[in-house]
Structure formats: structure tokens, C-alpha cells
Short mmCIF file of C-alpha atoms in Angstrom, two decimals:
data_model
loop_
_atom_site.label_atom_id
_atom_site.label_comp_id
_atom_site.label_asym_id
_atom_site.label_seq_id
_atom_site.Cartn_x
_atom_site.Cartn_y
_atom_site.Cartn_z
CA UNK A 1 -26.66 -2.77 13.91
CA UNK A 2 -23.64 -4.46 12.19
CA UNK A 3 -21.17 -2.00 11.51
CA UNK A 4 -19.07 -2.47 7.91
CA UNK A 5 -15.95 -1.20 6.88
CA UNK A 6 -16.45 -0.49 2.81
CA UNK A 7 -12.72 -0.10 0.99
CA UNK A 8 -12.91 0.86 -2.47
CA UNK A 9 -10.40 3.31 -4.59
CA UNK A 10 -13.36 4.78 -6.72
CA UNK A 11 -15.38 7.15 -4.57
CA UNK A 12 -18.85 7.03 -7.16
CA UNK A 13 -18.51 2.83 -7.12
CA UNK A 14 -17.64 3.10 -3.44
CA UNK A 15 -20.90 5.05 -2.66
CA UNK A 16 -23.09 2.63 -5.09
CA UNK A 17 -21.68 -0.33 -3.22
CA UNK A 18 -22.50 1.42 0.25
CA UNK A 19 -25.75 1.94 -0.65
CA UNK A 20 -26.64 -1.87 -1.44
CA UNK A 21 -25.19 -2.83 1.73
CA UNK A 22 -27.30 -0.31 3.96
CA UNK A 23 -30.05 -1.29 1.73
CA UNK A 24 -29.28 -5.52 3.08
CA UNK A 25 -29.55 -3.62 6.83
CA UNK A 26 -25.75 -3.08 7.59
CA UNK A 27 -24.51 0.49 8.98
CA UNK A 28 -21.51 1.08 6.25
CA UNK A 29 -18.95 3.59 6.30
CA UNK A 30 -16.94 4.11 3.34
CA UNK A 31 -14.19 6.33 4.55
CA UNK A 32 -10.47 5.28 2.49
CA UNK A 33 -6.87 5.79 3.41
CA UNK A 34 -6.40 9.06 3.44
CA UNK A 35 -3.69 9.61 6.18
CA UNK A 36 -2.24 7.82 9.11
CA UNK A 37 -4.84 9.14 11.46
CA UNK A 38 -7.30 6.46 9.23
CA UNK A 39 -5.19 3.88 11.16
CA UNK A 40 -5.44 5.07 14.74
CA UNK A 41 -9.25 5.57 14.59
CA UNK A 42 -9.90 2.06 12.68
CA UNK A 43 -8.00 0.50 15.85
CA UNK A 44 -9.81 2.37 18.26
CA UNK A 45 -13.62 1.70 17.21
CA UNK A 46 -13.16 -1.80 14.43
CA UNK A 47 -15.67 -2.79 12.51
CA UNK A 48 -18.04 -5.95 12.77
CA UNK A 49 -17.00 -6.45 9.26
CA UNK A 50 -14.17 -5.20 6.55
CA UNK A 51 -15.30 -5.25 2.92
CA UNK A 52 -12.49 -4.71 0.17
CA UNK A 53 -13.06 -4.48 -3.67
CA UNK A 54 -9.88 -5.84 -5.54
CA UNK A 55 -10.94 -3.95 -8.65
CA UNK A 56 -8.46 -1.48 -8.20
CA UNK A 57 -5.19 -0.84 -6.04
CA UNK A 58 -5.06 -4.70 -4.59
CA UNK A 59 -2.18 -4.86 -3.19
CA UNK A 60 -3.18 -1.76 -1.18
CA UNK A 61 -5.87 -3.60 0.02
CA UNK A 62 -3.72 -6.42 0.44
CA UNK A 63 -1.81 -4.35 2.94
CA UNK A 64 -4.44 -3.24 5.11
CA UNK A 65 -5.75 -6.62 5.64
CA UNK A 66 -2.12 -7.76 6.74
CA UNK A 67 -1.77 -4.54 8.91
CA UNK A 68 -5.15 -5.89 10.35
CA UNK A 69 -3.93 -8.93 11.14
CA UNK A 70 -1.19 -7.99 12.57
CA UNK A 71 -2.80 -5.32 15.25
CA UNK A 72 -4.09 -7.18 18.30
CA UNK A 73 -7.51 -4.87 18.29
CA UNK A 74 -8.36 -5.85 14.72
CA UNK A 75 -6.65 -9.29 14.08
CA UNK A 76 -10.19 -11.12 14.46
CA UNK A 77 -11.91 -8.72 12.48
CA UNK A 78 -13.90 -11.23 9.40
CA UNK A 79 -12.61 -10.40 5.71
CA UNK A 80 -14.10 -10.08 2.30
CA UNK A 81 -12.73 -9.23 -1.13
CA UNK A 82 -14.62 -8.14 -3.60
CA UNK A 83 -13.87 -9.14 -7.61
CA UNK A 84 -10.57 -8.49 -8.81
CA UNK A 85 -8.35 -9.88 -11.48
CA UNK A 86 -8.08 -13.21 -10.92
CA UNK A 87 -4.47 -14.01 -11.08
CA UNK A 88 -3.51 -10.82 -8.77
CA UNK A 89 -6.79 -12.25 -6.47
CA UNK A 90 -4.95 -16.01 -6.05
CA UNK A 91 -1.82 -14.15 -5.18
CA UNK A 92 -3.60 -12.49 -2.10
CA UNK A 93 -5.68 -15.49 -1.37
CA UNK A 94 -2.17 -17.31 -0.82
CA UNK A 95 -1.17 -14.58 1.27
CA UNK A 96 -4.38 -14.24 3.72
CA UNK A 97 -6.21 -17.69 3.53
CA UNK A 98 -8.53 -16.70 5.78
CA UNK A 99 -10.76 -13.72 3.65
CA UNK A 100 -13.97 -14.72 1.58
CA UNK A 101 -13.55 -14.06 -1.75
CA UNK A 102 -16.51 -13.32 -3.59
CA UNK A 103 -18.67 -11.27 -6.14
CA UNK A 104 -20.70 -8.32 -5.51
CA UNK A 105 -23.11 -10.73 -7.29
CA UNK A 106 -22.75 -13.34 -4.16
CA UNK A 107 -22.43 -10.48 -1.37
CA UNK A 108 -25.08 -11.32 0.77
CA UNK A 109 -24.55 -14.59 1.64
CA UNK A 110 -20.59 -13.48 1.78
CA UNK A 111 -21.70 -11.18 4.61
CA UNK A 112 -23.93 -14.33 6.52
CA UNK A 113 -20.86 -16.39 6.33
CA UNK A 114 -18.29 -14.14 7.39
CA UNK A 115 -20.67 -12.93 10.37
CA UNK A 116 -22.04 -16.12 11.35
CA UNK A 117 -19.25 -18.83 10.54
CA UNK A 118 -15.95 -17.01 9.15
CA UNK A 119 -12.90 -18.61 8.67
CA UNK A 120 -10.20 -18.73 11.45
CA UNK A 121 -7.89 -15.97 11.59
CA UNK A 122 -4.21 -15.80 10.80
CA UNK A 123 -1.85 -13.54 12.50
CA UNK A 124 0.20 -11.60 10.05
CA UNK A 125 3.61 -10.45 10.64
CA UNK A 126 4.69 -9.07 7.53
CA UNK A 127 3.58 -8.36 4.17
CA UNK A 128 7.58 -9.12 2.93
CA UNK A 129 7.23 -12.58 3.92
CA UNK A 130 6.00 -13.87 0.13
CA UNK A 131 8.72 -11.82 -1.60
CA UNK A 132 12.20 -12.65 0.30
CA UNK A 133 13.73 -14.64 -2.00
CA UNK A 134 13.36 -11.87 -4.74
CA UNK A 135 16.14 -10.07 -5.91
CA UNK A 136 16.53 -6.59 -4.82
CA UNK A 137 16.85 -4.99 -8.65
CA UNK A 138 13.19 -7.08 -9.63
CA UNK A 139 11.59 -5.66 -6.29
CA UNK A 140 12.36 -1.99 -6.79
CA UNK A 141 10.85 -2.35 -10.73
CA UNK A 142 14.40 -1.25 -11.93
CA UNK A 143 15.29 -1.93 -15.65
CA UNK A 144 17.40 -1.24 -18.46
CA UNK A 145 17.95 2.06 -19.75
CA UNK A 146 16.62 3.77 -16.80
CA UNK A 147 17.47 7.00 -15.19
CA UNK A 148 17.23 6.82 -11.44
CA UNK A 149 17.33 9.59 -8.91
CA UNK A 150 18.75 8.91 -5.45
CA UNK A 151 17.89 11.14 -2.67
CA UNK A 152 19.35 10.59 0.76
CA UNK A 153 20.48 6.99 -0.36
CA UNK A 154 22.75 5.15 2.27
CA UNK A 155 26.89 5.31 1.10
CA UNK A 156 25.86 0.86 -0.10
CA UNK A 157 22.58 1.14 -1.43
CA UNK A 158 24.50 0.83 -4.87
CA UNK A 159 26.28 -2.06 -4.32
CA UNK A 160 23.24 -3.90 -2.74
CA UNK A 161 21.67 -3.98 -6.10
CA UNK A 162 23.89 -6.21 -7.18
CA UNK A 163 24.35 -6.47 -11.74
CA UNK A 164 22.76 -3.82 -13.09
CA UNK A 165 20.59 -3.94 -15.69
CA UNK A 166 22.33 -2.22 -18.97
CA UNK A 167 22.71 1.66 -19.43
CA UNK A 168 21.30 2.44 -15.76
CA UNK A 169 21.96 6.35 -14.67
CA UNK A 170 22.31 7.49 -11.04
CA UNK A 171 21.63 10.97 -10.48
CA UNK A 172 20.87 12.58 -6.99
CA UNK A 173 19.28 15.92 -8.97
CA UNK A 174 15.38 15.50 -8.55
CA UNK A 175 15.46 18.12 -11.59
CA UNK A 176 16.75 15.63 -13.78
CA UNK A 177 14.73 13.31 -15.83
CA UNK A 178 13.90 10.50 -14.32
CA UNK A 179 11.74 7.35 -14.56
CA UNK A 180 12.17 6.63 -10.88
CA UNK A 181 12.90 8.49 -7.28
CA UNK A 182 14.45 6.12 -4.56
CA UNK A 183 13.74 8.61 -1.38
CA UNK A 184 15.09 7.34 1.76
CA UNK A 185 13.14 9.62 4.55
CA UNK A 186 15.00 9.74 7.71
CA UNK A 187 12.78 12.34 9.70
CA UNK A 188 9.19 13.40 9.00
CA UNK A 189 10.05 17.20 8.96
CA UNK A 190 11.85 16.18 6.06
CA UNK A 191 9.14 13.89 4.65
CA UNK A 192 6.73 17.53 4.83
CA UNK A 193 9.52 19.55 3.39
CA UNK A 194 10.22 17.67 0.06
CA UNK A 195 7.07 15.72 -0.85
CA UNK A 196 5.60 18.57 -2.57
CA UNK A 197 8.31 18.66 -5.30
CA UNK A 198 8.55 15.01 -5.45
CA UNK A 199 4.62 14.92 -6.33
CA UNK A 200 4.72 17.61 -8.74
CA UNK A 201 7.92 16.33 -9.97
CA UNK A 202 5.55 12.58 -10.56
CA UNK A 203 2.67 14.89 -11.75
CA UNK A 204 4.91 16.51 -14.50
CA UNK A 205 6.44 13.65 -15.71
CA UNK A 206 5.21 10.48 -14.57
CA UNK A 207 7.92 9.28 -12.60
CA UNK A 208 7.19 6.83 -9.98
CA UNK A 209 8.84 7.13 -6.30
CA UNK A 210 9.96 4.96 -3.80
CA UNK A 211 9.77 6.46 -0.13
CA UNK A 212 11.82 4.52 2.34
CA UNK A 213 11.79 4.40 5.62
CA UNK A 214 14.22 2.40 8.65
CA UNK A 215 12.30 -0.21 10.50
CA UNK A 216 13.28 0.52 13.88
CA UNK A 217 10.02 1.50 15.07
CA UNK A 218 8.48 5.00 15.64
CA UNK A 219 10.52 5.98 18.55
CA UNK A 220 13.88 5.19 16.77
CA UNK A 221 13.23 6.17 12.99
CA UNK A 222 12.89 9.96 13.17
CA UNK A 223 8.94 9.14 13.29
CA UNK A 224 8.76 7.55 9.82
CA UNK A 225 6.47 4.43 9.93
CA UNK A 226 4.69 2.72 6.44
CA UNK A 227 1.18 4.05 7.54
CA UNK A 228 2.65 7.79 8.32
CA UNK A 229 4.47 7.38 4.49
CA UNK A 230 1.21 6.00 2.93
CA UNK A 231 -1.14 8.63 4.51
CA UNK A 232 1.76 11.59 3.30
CA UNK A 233 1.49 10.20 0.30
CA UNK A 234 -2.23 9.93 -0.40
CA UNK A 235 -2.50 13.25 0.85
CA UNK A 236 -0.33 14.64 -1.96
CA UNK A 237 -1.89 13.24 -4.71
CA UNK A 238 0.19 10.14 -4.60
CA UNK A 239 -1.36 6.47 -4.45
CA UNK A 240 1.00 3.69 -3.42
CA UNK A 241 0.93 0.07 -5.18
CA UNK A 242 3.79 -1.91 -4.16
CA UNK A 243 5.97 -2.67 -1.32
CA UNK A 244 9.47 -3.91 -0.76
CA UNK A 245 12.32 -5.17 1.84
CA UNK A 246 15.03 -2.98 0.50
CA UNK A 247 17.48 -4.81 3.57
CA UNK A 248 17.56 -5.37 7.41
CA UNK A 249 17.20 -1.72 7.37
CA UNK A 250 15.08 -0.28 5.19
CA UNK A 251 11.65 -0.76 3.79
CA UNK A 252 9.53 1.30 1.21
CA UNK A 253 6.56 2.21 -0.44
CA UNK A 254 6.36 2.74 -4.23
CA UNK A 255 4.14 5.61 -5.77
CA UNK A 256 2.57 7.06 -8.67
CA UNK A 257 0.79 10.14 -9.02
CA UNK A 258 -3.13 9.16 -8.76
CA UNK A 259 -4.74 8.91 -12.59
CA UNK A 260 -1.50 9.13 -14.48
CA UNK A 261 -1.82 7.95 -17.79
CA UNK A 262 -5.39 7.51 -17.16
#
């Protein structure tokens, strides 16, 4: 039996959806992002098929597909999107070419196209590519009149920004008020030991948070990789949406807590 891999950020909708897939014949597990062990056990038994609804969190989805891509065990794995807004859909579609994009309307004959004639695959190498020529300041969401915490920031970070937008505070107190946390993680004992305050600190007062970590690979950066960061994250009530090339150095996730302002 075809086996599909269901993605969708709303567990009720995600069940629904399952549920008219197994009813078309298709063995669907539903299972999100939860930690970094999701990772290890999609590359060790892939899917036939990976179905992602765009409705929510898309450039989450966005992410997996181009950490797909980029894995030699799932690169060839067929694509679909689901719906989405279309403007934040073309974006994507520019980005990975070789997806379906369709409408739970149209999902059947999605699913016979993707398993019976899909579109050549693309190796991915990096999700940054699109966004290089952005300035730092626009990436990390950083505007005027903004109070910014800094926690373990490197001694240039600063400077790297380049002009500031007008009346921007630095603080390195997380018990400050803040509109944004820039965390840069070196080890993942540290990761465990501060994430708690930094999600009730994003639960309290909707502050968004960047984690950062070096890309030097697992071996080199105290353990800190994006899918470790994202799975911490999820786990603590956080749900990432957007991420970023600080430098040659670093890269990071950004966070809010999950429902704020909801």
C-alpha cells in the first residue's frame, strides 16, 4: 500500500484530511515536527509520498521540503502542497519547482500524478539561497523603536547590522521588556538550560526569539543543528516561521509562542 506523509499545523484538519486520503486507499500517517528525532526516523523509513497544506506555517513546510531535498534518502521523494495564500504559495513554488501545487478539491488526481509521472527532482542546498542579497536588519524583522535582548551575542554582531533603525535598545537582561530575543546557542546543555525562561518569557509577553546556531556541522557546533533547534523549540511551546543567514557563521530560527494573539 502507498505510504503518505500528511503535514499539517492543525491537528483536527490534519486528521479530517487523513481520513479522505485512507478513504482514496493510501496508508497516511500524520505525525508533525515535534523534535529532531521526527528527522532521523523520516530518513530511515520515507514515504512513497509527502503531502503539505500551506494553510498555515508555510515556510515551515517550505523547510522540510528543502531539508528533503537536500538528504540523499529522501531527495526523490514526490511533493504536494496543499492551498495556501497565494502570494506566499508563488514564493515557494519559485523556490522548489518541482512540488504539485494543488487543492484539496483536485487531490486525487494530484496524488496519480505525483505517483505515476512527478516532476523531476531538484537537489536543494540551502533554504538561504533566495534571501542573500537581503540586508541583515530586514532579515532579523528588526525595526524602529524596538527593544532587543541579546543573549550570548558575538563581541560584532552589532556592527554587522549595519544603520539602525531609530530609537533601537540593546539589553542583554531577558527580564527586560522586549519585543525580540537574539539567542546565539553555542552548546545544547545550554539550549535545555535556558529555553524554559525564554518560552515563558514569549508566553508572557509575546516576544518573538531568534535561536542561533554556528554552521559548522554537528561535530563542531557544541551539537546545535537547525532540526535539533526546531524540535527544542516545538517541544516548548514554541513554533518557528522564519529563517535567516545571520553571516558565514551563524544561522537561526525565529519563534513565537504557538497561538499568541490568537
Amino acid at each position: 500500500m502507498t505510504r503518505i506523509h500528511l503535514i499539517h499545523w492543525q491537528k483536527n484538519e490534519s486528521e479530517n484530511f487523513a481520513s479522505i486520503l485512507r478513504d482514496l486507499g493510501y496508508a497516511v500517517d500524520c505525525s508533525f515536527p515535534e523534535n529532531a528525532q521526527f528527522f532521523k526516523s523520516f530518513r530511515a523509513s520515507p514515504p512513497d509520498l509527502m503531502i503539505i497544506d500551506l494553510s498555515r506555517l508555510p515556510s515551515q513546510g517550505r523547510d522540510i521540503v528543502i531539508n528533503m531535498r537536500s538528504q540523499k534518502s529522501s531527495q526523490n521523494i514526490p511533493v504536494i502542497f496543499v492551498e495556501g495564500d497565494p502570494k506566499k504559495t508563488s514564493r515557494i513554488q519559485q523556490l522548489i519547482p518541482d512540488a504539485i501545487y494543488t487543492s484539496w478539491g483536485k487531490i486525487a488526481d494530484a496524488i496519480d500524478q505525483a505517483l505515476i509521472n512527478p516532476p523531476p527532482t531538484q537537489k536543494q542546498t540551502s533554504v538561504f539561497g533566495a534571501y542573500n542579497k537581503t540586508p541583515l536588519i530586514k532579515k532579523l524583522t528588526i525595526q524602529p523603536d524596538m527593544q532587543i535582548c541579546l543573549i550570548h551575542a558575538p563581541e560584532e554582531f552589532i556592527s554587522k547590522l549595519g544603520v539602525l533603525p531609530e530609537n533601537i535598545h540593546f539589553y542583554e537582561d531577558l527580564k527586560k521588556p522586549c519585543l525580540i530575543i537574539i539567542w546565539f546557542v553555542f552548546e545544547e546543555n545550554e539550549l535545555n538550560a535556558l529555553l524554559p525562561d525564554i518560552s515563558n518569557k514569549c508566553l508572557e509577553s509575546g516576544a518573538r526569539v531568534w535561536i542561533c546556531w554556528q554552521k559548522l556541522g554537528k561535530a563542531f557546533s557544541g551539537g546545535i543543528t537547525q532540526n535539533l533547534v526546531r524540535g527544542k523549540g516545538l517541544a516548548s511551546g514554541l513554533v518557528d516561521y522564519k529563517i535567516c543567514s545571520i553571516d558565514a557563521t551563524w544561522s537561526g530560527l525565529l519563534f513565537h509562542w504557538r497561538g499568541f494573539g490568537k
